[in-house]
Coordinates of C-alpha atoms in Angstrom, one line a residue:
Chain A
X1 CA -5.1 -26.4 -4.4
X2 CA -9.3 -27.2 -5.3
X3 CA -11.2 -28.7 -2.5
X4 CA -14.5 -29.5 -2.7
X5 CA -17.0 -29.8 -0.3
X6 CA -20.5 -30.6 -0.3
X7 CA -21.7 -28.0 -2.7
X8 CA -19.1 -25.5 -1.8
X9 CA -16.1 -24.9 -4.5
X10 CA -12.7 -24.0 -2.2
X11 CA -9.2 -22.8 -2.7
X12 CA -6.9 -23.7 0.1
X13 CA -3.3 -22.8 0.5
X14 CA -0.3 -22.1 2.6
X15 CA 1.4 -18.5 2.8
X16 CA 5.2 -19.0 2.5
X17 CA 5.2 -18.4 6.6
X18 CA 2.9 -21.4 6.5
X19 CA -0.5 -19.6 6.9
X20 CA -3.0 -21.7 5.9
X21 CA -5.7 -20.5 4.7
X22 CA -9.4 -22.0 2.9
X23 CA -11.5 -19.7 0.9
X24 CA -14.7 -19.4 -1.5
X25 CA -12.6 -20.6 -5.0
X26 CA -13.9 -17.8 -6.9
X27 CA -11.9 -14.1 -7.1
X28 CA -14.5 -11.7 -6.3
X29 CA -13.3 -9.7 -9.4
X30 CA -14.2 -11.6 -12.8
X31 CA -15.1 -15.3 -11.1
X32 CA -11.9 -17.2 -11.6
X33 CA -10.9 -20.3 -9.6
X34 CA -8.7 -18.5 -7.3
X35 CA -7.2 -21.9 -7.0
X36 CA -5.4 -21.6 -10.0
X37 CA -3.8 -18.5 -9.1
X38 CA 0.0 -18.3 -7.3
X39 CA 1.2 -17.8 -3.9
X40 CA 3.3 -15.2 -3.9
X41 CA 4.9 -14.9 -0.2
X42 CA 2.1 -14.1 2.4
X43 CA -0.4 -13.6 -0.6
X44 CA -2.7 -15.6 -2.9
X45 CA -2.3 -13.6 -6.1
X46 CA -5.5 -14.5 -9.3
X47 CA -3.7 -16.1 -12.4
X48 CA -6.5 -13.6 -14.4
X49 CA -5.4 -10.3 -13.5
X50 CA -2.9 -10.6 -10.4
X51 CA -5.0 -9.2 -7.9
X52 CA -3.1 -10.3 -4.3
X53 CA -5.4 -11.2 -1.4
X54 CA -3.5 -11.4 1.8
X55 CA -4.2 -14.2 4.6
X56 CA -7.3 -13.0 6.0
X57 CA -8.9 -13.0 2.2
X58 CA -8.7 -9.3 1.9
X59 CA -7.5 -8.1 -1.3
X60 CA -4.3 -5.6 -0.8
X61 CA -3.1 -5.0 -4.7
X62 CA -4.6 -4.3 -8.1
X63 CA -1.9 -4.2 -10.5
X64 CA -3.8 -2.6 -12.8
X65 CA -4.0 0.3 -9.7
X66 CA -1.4 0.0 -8.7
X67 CA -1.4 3.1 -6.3
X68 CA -5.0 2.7 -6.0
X69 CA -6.0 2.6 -2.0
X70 CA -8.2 -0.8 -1.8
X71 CA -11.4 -1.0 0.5
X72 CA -11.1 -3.9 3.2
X73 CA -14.3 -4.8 1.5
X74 CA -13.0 -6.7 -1.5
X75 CA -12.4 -10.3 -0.1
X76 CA -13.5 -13.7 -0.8
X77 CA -15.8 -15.5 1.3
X78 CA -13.5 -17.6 3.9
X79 CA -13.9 -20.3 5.9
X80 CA -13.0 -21.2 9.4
X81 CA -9.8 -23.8 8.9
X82 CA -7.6 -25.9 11.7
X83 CA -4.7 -28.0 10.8
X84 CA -4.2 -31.2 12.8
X85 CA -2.7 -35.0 12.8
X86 CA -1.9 -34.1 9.4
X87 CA -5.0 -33.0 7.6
X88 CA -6.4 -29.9 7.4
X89 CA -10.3 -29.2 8.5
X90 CA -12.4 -26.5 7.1
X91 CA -16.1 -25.9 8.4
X92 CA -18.0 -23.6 5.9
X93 CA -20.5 -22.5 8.2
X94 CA -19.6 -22.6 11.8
X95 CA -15.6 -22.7 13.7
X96 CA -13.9 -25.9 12.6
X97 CA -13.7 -28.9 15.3
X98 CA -11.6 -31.3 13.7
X99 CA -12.4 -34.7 15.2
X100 CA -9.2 -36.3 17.2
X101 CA -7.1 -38.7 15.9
X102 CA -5.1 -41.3 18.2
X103 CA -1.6 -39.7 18.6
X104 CA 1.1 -40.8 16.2
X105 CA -1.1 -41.2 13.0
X106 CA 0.2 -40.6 10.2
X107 CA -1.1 -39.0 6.8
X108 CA -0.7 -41.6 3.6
X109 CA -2.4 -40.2 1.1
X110 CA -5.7 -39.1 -0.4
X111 CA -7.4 -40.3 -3.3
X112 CA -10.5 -39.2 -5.4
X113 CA -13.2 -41.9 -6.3
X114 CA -16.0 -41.4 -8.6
X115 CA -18.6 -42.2 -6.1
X116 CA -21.2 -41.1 -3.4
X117 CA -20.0 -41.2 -0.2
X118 CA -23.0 -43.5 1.0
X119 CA -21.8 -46.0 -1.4
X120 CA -18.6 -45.7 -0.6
X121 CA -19.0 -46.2 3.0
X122 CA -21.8 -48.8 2.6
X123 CA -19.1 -50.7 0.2
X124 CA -16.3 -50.5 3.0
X125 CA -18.6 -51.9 5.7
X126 CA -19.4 -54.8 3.3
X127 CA -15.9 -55.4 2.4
X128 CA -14.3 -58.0 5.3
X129 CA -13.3 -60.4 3.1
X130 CA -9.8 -60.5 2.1
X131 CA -9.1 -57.9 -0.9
X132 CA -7.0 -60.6 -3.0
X133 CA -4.4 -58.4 -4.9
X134 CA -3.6 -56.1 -2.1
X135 CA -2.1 -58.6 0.1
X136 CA -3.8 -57.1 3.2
X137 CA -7.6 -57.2 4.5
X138 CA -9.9 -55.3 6.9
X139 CA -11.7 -57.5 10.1
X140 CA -13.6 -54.6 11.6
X141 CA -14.7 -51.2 10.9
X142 CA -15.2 -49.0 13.0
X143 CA -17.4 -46.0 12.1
X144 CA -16.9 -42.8 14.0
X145 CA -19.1 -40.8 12.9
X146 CA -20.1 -37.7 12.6
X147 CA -16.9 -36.4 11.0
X148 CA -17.3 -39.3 8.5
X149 CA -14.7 -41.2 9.7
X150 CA -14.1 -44.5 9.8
X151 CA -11.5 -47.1 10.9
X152 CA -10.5 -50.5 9.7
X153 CA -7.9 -52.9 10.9
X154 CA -5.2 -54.2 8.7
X155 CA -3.4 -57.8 8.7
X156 CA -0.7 -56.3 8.8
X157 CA -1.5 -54.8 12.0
X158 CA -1.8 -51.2 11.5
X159 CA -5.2 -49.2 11.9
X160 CA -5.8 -47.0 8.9
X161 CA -8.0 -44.2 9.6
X162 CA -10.3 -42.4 6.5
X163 CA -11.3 -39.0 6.6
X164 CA -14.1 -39.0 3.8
X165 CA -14.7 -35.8 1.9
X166 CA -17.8 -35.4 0.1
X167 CA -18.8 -33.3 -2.8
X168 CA -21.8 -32.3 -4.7
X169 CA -20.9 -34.2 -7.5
X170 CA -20.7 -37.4 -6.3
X171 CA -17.3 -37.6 -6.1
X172 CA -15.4 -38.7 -2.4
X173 CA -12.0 -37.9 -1.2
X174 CA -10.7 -40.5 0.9
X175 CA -7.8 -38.9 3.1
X176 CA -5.9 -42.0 4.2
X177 CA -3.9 -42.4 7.6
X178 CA -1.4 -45.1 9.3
X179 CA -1.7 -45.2 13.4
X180 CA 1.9 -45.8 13.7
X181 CA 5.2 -45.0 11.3
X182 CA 5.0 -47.5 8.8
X183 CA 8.2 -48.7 6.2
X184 CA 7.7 -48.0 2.7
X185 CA 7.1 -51.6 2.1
X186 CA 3.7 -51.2 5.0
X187 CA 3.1 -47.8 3.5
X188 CA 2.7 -49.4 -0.4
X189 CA 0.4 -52.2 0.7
X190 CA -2.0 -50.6 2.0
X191 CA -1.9 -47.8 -0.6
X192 CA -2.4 -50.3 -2.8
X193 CA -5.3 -52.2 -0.8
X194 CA -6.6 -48.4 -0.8
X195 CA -6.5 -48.8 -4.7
X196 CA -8.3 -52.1 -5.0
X197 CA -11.2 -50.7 -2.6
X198 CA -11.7 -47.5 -4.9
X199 CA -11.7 -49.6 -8.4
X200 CA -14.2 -52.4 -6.4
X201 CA -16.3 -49.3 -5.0
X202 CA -16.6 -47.5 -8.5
X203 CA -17.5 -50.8 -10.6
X204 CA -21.2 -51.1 -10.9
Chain B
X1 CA -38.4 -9.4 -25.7
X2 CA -37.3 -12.5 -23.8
X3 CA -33.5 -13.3 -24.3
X4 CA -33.7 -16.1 -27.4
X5 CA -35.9 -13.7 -29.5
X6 CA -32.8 -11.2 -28.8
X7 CA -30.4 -13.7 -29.9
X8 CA -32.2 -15.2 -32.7
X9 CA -32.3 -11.5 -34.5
X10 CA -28.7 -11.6 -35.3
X11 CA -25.9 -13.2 -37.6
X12 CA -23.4 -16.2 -36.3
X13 CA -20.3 -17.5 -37.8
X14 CA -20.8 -21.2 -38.7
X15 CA -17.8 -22.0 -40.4
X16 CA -15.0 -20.3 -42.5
X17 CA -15.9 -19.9 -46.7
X18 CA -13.7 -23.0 -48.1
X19 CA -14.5 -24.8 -45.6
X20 CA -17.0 -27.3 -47.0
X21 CA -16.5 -28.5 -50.4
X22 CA -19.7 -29.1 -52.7
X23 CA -21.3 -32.3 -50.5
X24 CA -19.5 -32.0 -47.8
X25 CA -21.8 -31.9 -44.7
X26 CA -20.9 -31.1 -40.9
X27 CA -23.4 -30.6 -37.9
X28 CA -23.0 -28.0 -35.2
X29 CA -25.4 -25.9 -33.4
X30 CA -26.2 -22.2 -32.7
X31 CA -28.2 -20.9 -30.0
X32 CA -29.3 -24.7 -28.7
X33 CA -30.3 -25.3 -31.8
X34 CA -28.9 -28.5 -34.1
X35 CA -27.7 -27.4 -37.6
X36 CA -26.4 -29.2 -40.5
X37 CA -24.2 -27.5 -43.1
X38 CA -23.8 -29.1 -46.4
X39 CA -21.2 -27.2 -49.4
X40 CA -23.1 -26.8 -52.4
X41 CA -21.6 -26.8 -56.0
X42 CA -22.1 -23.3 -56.3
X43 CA -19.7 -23.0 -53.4
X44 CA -22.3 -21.9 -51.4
X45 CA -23.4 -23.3 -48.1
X46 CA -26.5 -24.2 -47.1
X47 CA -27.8 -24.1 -43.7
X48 CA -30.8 -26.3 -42.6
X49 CA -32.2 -26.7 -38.6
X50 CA -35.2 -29.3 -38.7
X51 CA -35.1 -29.8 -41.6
X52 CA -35.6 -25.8 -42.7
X53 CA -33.4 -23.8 -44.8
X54 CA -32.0 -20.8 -43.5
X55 CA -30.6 -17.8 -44.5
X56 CA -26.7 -17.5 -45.1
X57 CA -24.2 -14.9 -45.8
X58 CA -20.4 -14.3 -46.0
X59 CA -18.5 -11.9 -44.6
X60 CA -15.0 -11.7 -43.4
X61 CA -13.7 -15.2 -44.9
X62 CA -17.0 -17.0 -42.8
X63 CA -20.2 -18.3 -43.4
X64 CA -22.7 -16.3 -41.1
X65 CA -26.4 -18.1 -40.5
X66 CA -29.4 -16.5 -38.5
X67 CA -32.2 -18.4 -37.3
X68 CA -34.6 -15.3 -38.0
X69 CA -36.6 -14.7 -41.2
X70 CA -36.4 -11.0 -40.7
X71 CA -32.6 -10.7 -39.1
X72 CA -30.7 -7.3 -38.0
X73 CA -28.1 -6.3 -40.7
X74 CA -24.8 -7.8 -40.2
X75 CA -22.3 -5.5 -38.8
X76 CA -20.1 -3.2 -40.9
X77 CA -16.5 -3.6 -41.3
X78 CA -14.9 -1.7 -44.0
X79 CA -11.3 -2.8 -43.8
X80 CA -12.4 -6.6 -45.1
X81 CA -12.5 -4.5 -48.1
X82 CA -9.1 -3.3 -47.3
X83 CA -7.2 -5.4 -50.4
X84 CA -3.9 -4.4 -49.1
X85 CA -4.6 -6.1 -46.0
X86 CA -3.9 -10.1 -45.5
X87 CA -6.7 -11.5 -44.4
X88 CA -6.7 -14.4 -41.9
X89 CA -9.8 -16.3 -40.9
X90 CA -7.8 -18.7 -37.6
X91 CA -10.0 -21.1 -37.5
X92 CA -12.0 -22.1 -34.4
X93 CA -11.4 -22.6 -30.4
X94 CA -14.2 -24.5 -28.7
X95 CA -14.8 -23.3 -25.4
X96 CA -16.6 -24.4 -22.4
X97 CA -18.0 -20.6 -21.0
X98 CA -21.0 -18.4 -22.0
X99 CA -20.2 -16.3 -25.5
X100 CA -20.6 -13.3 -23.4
X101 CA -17.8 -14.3 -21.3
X102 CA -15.3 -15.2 -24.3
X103 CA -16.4 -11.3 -26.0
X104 CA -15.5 -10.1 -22.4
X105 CA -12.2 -11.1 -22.0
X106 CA -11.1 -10.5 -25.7
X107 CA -12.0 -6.4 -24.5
X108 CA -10.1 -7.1 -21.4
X109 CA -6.5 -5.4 -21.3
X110 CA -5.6 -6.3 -17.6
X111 CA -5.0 -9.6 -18.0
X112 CA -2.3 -9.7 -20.4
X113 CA 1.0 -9.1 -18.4
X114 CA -0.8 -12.5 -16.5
X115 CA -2.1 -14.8 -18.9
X116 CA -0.4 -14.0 -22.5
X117 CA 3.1 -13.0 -20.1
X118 CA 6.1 -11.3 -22.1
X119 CA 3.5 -12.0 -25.5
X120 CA 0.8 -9.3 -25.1
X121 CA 2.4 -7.8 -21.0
X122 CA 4.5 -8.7 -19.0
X123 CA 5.2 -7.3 -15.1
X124 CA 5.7 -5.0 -13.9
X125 CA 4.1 -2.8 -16.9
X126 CA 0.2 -3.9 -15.8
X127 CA -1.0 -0.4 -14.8
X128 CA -3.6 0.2 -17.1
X129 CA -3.7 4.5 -17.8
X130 CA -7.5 5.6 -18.3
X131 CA -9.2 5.1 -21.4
X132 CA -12.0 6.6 -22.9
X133 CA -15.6 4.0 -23.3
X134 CA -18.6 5.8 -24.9
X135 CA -22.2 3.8 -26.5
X136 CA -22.0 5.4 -30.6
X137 CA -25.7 6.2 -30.7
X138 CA -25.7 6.3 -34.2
X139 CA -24.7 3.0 -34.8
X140 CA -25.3 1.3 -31.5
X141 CA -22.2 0.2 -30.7
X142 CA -19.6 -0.2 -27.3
X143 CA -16.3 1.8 -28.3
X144 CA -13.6 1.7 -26.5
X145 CA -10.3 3.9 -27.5
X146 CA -7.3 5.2 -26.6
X147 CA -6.1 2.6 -24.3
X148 CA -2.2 2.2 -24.0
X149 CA -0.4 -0.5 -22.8
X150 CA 3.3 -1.9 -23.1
X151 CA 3.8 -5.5 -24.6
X152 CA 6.8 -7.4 -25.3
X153 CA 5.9 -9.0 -28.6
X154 CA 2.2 -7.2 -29.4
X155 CA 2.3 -9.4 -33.0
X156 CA 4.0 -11.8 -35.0
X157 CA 5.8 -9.2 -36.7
X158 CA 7.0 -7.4 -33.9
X159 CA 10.4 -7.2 -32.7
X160 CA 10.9 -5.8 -29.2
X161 CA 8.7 -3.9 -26.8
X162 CA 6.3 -1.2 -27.9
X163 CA 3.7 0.7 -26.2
X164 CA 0.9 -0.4 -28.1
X165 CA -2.5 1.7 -28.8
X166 CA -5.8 -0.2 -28.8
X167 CA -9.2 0.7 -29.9
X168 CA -12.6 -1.4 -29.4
X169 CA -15.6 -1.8 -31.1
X170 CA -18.6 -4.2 -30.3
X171 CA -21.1 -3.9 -33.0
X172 CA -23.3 -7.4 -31.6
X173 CA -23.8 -8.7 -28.6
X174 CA -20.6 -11.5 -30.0
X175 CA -18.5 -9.7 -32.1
X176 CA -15.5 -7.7 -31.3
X177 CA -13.4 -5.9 -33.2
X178 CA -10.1 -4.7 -32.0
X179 CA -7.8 -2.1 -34.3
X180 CA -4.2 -1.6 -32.9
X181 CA -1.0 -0.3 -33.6
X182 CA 0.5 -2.0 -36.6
X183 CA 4.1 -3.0 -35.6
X184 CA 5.5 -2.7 -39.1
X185 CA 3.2 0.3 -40.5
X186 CA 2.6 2.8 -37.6
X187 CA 0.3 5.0 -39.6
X188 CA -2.4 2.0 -40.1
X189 CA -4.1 0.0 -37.6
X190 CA -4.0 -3.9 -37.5
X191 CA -7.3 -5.6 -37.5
X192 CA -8.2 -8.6 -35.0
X193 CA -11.8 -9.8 -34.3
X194 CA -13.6 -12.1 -32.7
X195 CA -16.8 -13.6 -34.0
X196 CA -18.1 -15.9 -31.4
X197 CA -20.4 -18.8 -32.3
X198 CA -23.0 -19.3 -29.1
X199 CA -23.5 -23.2 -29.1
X200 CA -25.7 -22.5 -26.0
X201 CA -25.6 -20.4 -23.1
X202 CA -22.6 -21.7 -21.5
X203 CA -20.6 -23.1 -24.7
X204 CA -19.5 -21.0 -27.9
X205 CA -17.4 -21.9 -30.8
X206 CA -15.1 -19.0 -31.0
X207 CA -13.9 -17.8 -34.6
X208 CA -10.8 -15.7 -34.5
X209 CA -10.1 -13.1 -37.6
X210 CA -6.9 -10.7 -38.7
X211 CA -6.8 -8.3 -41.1
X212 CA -3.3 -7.0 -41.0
X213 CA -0.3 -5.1 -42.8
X214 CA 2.3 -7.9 -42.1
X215 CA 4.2 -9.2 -45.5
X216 CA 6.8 -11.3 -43.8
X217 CA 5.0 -14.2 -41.5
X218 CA 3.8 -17.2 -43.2
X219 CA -0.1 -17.6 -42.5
X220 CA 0.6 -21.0 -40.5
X221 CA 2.9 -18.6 -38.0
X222 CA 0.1 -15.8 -38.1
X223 CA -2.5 -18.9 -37.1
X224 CA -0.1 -20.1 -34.6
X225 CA 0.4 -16.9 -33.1
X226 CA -3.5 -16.3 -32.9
X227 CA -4.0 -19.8 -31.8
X228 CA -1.5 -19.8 -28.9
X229 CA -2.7 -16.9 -27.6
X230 CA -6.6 -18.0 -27.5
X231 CA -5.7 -21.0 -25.9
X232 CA -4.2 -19.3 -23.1
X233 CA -7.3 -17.2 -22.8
X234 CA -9.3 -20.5 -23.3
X235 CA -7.5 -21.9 -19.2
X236 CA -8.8 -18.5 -17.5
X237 CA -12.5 -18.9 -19.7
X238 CA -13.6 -22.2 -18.8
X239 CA -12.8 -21.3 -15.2
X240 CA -14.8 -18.7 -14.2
X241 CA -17.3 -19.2 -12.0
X242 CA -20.2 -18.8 -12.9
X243 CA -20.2 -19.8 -15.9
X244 CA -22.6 -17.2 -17.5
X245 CA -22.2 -13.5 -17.0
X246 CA -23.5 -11.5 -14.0
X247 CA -24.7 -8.8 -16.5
X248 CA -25.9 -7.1 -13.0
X249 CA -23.5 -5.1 -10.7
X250 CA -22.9 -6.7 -6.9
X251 CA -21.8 -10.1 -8.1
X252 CA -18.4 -9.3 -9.7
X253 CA -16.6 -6.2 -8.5
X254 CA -15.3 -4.1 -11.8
X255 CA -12.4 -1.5 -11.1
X256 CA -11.5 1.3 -13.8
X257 CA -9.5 -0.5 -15.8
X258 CA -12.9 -2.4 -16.3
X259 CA -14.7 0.5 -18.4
X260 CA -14.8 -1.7 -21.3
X261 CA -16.7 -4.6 -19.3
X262 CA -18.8 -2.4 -17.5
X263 CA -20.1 -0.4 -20.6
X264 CA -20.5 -3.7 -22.2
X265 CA -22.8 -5.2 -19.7
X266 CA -25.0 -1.9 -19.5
X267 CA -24.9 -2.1 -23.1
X268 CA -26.3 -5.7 -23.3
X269 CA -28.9 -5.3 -20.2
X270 CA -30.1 -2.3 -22.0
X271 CA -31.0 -4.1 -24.9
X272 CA -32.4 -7.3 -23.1
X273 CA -29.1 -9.6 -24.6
X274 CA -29.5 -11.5 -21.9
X275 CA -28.6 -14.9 -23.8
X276 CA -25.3 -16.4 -22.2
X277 CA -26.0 -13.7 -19.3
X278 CA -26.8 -14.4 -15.4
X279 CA -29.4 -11.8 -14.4
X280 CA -30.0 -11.5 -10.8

């Protein structure tokens, strides 16, 4: 799948062994979104011209050469990524620390909003009234920054935590999280109190 | 010569010859620059950009315009006066990449087995054998020729798998002219081009064109068949990043079967074509 962030374009996906794996989102051959391509076992092949990078980005078959012997040189620019609590981390510059969630949280879902994530997060520490439709209100955030994120309690007595994602063009992922197993019933409120938040954040 | 001189010396497709009827008016825009097109009753066309007139030809079922007053000849192609041939002008494909891009990837065999599957290749025939790429001094042009490649169905008309022959030619910096193996005539060559319309240096209008030896397709099927196939092309285009091309080696790493692409952006760095180009 695309991820995006900051200004960084990324492909990240999981080998059929469950390698995961985050890399620049651009095949070092003609430019395409590598995250467009297919994995194909333990390899990311390019949906231009089927070229097959293996887990550690470098690129192992040409299928126009096919007997051709490949320099290790022809890889992607990857990134440093750590699966954990449910989400994965990627740090394009330095080793990925992912911040530590309480045990037992438990990944809802993520959704995109068409906004900065300053506005976003300023909107969420204004928000302690009762969202009306939603059935289901914050009464204190928590922020934990510097891994952007932040914590609110529900009525309904689950913490949800928010991993925001930023990208260059102003767009935020929210990456949503229940501290405890949650029915469906639980789970649907407070994707739907997620909803309200997004459509309140992105009205001017 | 800075790159928008280059660009402006040449011809563009604008639209296709009955196109506009006699007051019939449509804007566009070539080369950032805002047109209007208004039929005449003449069925000409006349091409205006602030409010000046500019010079218009035909060739190959189009209307070509050129934002010079002194323009480069329009490129020759002697099978539009091929009256055996059926001519089909395919209409247009907008897409969201520099024109340099779009001409790059119609010369581009590789792809085919991956993005036109079991149409023009399919796995596991993608080896593609050598070829031969050579600059025709004597008329300036790219040629590429004698490339081979297997495709399932290389035309409408074709029934079955054949190992189809392929020769380029790139007479401007956005036209392309491909002649291959005529499924149903084997002695002639079929006749597909690409005549691509630079909106701005990261946006063309793209203007496919056949001139082929097939009797039995209707002209909506040949247009389909055309279409289909661009618009496959059109999912890889508007996704390659970056946008423009890296006419300069070290950004993008070409293999053998890239001869064509490679000759191509020598060809276009040579001649200072640098509009719709990334140079580093």
């Amino acid at each position: 799948m695309r991820a995006k962030t900051g200004h960084e374009d990324l492909v990240v996906w999981r080998s059929a062994s469950g390698v995961l794996s985050a890399w620049e989102n651009r095949c070092p051959h003609r430019g395409m979104r590598l995250s467009h391509g297919f994995v194909r076992g333990e390899s990311l092949a390019c949906a231009y011209h089927g070229w097959h990078f293996e887990c550690s980005g470098r690129c192992h078959y040409i299928p126009a050469h096919p007997e051709l012997e490949l320099p290790r040189t022809i890889k992607p620019t990857t990134f440093d990524v750590v699966e954990r609590d449910g989400l994965v981390w990627v740090n394009t510059t330095e080793k990925a620390i992912p911040f530590s969630l309480p045990a037992g949280a438990t990944p809802l879902r993520s959704i995109t909003c068409n906004t900065t994530l300053d506005a976003l997060t300023n909107h969420i520490f204004g928000t302690t009234k009762p969202c009306s439709n939603s059935g289901c209100h914050s009464t204190t955030v928590e922020s934990q920054q510097p891994c952007v994120l932040s914590t609110l309690l529900t009525d309904s007595s689950h913490r949800v935590y928010l991993a925001m994602q930023a990208s260059e063009d102003h767009t935020t992922v929210v990456h949503a999280l229940l501290s405890m197993e949650a029915n469906e019933t639980q789970r649907i409120t407070v994707s739907r109190w997620l909803e309200s938040l997004r459509r309140e954040a992105e009205s001017p | 010569m800075n790159s928008m001189k280059h660009a402006r010396q040449y011809w563009y497709p604008v639209a296709m010859i009955d196109e506009l009827q006699a007051g019939q008016q449509r804007d566009t825009q070539l080369l950032d620059t805002r047109l209007t097109l208004t039929g005449d009753d003449q069925c000409g066309l006349i091409a205006t950009a602030n409010e000046k007139a500019l010079l218009v030809t035909q060739a190959c079922d189009h209307w070509w315009v050129t934002l010079c007053d002194t323009p480069l000849p329009i490129f020759d192609l002697p099978e539009a006066q091929e009256h055996e041939r059926r001519f089909v002008p395919c209409g247009v494909v907008h897409v969201e990449c520099s024109p340099l891009r779009a001409v790059e990837n119609f010369l581009d065999i590789a792809h085919f087995p991956f993005v036109h599957t079991d149409v023009l290749g399919a796995e596991p025939h993608t080896e593609v054998y050598r070829y031969d790429v050579k600059v025709d001094e004597s008329c300036d042009e790219v040629i590429a020729s004698n490339i081979r490649f297997f495709q399932p169905q290389a035309a409408k008309s074709a029934e079955g798998g054949i190992h189809t022959e392929y020769t380029y030619r790139v007479p401007a910096p956005m036209v392309a002219v491909l002649y291959k193996t005529c499924p149903q005539k084997p002695d002639a060559w079929d006749v597909i081009a690409l005549f691509v319309q630079p909106l701005s240096e990261d946006s063309c209008d793209v203007w496919p064109w056949m001139a082929l030896f097939d009797n039995e397709s209707t002209l909506s099927e040949l247009i389909e068949f055309q279409q289909m196939i661009f618009v496959q092309d059109r999912s890889i285009l508007e996704n390659q990043i970056p946008r423009r091309l890296p006419i300069d080696p070290g950004i993008e790493i070409p293999t053998k079967a890239d001869s064509t692409s490679v000759a191509y952006r020598r060809w276009l760095k040579q001649r200072g074509a640098y509009y719709g180009a990334l140079a580093s």
